[in-house]
Coordinates of C-alpha atoms in Angstrom, one line a residue:
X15 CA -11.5 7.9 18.8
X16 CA -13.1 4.8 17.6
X17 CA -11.2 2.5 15.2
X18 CA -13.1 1.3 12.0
X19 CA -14.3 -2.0 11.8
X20 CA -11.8 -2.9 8.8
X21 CA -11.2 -6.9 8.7
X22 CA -8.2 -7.4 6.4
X23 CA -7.6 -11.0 4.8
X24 CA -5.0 -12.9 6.1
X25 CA -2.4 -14.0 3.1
X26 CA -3.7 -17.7 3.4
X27 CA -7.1 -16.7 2.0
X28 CA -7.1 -17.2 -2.3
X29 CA -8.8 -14.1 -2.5
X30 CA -5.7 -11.9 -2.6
X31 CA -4.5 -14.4 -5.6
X32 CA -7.3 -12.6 -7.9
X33 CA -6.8 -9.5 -10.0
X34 CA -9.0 -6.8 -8.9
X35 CA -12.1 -5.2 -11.7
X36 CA -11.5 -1.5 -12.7
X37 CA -14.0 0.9 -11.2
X38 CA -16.8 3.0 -12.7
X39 CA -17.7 6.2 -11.4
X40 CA -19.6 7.3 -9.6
X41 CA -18.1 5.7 -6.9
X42 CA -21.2 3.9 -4.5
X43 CA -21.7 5.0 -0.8
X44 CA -20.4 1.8 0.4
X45 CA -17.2 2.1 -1.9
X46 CA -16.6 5.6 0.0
X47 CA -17.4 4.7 3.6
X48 CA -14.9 2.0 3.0
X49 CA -12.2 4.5 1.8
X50 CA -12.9 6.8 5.1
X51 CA -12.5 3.4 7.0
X52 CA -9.5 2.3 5.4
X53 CA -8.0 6.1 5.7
X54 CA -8.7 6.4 9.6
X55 CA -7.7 2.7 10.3
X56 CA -4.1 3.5 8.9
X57 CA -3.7 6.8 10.5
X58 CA -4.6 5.4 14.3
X59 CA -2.4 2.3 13.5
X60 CA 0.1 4.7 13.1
X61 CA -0.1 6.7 16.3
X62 CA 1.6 4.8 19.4
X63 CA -1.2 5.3 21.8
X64 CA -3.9 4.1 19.3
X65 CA -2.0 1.3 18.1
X66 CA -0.9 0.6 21.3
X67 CA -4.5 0.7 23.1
X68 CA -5.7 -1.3 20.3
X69 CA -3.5 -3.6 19.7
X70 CA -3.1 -2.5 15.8
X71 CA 0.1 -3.1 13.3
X72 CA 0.9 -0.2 11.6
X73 CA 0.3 0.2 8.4
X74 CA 0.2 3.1 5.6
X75 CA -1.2 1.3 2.6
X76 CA -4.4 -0.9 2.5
X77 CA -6.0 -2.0 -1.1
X78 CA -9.5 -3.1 -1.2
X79 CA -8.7 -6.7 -2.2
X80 CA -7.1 -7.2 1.5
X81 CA -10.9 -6.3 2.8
X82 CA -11.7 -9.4 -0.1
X83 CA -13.6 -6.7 -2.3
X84 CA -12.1 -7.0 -5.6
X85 CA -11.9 -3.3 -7.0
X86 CA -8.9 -1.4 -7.9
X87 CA -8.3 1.2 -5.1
X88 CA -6.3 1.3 -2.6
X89 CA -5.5 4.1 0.3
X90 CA -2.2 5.4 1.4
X91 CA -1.7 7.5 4.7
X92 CA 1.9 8.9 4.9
X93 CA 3.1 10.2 7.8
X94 CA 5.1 13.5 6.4
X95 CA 5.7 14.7 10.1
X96 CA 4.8 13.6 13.7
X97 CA 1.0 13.2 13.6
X98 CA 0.5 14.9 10.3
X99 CA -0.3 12.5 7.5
X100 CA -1.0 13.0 3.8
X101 CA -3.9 10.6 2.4
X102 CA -3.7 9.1 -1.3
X103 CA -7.3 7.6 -2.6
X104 CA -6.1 5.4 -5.3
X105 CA -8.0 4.0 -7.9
X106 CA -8.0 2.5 -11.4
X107 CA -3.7 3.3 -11.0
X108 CA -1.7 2.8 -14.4
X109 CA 2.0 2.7 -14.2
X110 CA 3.7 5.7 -16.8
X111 CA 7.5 5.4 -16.1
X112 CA 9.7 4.2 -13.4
X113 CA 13.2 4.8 -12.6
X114 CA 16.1 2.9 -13.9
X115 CA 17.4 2.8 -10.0
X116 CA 16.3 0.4 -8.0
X117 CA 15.5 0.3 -4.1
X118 CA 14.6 -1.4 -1.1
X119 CA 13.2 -0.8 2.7
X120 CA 15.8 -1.9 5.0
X121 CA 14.1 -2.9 7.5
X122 CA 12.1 -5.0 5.1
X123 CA 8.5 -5.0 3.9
X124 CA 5.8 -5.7 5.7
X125 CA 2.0 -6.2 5.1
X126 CA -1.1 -6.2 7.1
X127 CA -2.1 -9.2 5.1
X128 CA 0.8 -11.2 6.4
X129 CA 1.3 -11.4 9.8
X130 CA 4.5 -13.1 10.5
X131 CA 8.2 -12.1 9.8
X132 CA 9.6 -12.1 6.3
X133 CA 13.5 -12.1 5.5
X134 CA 14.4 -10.9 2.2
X135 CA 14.4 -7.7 0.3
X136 CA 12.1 -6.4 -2.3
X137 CA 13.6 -4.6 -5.2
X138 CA 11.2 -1.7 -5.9
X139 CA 11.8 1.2 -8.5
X140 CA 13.2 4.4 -6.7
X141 CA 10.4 6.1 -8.3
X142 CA 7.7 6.2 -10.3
X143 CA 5.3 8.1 -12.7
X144 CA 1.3 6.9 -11.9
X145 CA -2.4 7.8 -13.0
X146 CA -4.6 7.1 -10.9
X147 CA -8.6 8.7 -10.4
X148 CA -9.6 9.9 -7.0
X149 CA -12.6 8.9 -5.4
X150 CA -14.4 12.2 -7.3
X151 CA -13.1 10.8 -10.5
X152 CA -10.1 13.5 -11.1
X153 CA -7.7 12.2 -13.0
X154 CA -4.4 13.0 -11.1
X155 CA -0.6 12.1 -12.8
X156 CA 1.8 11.9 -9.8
X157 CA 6.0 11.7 -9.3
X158 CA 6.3 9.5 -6.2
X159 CA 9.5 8.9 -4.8
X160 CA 11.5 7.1 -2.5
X161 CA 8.8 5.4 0.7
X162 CA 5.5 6.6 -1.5
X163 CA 6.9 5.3 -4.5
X164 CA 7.7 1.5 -3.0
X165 CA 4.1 1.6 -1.2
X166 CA 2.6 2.5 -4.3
X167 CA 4.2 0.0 -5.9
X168 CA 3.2 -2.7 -3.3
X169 CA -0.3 -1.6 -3.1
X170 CA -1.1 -1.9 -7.1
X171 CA 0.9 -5.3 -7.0
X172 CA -2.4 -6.1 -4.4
X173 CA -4.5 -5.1 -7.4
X174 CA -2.8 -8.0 -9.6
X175 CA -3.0 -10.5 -6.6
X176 CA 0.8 -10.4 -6.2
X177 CA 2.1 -10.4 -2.7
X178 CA 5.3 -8.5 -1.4
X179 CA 6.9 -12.2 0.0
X180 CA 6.4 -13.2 -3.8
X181 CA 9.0 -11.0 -4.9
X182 CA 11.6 -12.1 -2.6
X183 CA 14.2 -14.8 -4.2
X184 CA 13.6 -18.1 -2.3
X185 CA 17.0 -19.1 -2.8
X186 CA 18.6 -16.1 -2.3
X187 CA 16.6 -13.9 -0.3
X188 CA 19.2 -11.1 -0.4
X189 CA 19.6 -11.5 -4.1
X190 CA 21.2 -8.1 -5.9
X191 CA 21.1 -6.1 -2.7
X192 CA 24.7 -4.3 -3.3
X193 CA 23.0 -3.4 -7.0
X194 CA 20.1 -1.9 -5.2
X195 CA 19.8 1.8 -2.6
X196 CA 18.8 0.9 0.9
X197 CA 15.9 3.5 1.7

């Protein structure tokens, strides 16, 4: 197995600061080989003896922007079992509805594009209504719940050049937590 050259921008670099351009279809080659990189990138970093051979963090979302191409799609490999993942191609995503509950990972949230450790919590909608197009151009209207919804919601926030570690209080970095589910 060979990993994909993917070079993701570290969170120093201003390009992650700029709002990502909707897409036109049809999508070019480039814009799809990118997509299959992106997709087997995050798979391998998420299986021990890849990520562990190639030194890789794991990861299960990547947005364009992080690559410092400034389109609106993003890529999300969930793991739904041991080794069997489930791959969202995510572009031009509109937010419908979200939950009135609010959540947030335990362990924290973490980003490829940030590579140290964060403190703090995230509040993040327990779930969400999106549209988004895939890379045919179907229009697709999904329910995402629980880990999908937050990484959804962290990925289009990479489409508005908003970083996780700007959602955390700076004063309070466990602001509202007993108002919030720990998922």
């Amino acid at each position: 197995m060979i990993v994909p050259n993917v070079k993701i921008l570290d969170e120093k670099n201003p390009i992650l600061r700029i709002k990502s351009k909707e897409v036109s279809f049809p999508l070019s080659d480039s814009d799809k080989q990118t997509i299959k990189d992106i997709a087997n990138y995050l798979k391998l970093s998420q299986i021990k003896e890849y990520y562990e051979k190639y030194n890789l963090r794991p990861g299960m979302g990547l947005a364009f922007i992080q690559l410092g191409i400034k389109k609106r799609i993003f890529v999300i490999v969930y793991e739904k079992d041991d080794k069997e993942f489930e791959t969202y191609v995510v572009i031009n995503p509109k937010l419908l509805s979200n939950s009135e509950e609010m959540v947030y990972i335990a362990e924290g949230e973490g980003c490829l594009s940030v590579n140290r450790e964060v403190c703090g919590i995230v509040p993040r909608y327990a779930r969400i209504n999106i549209e988004y197009y895939d890379e045919e151009g179907n229009k697709h209207i999904k329910r995402m719940r629980e880990e999908l919804s937050v990484a959804f919601q962290h990925e289009m926030d990479h489409l508005d050049g908003i970083l996780f570690v700007d959602k955390i209080d700076k004063k309070d970095p466990y602001k509202d937590m007993d108002k919030m589910r720990e998922i």
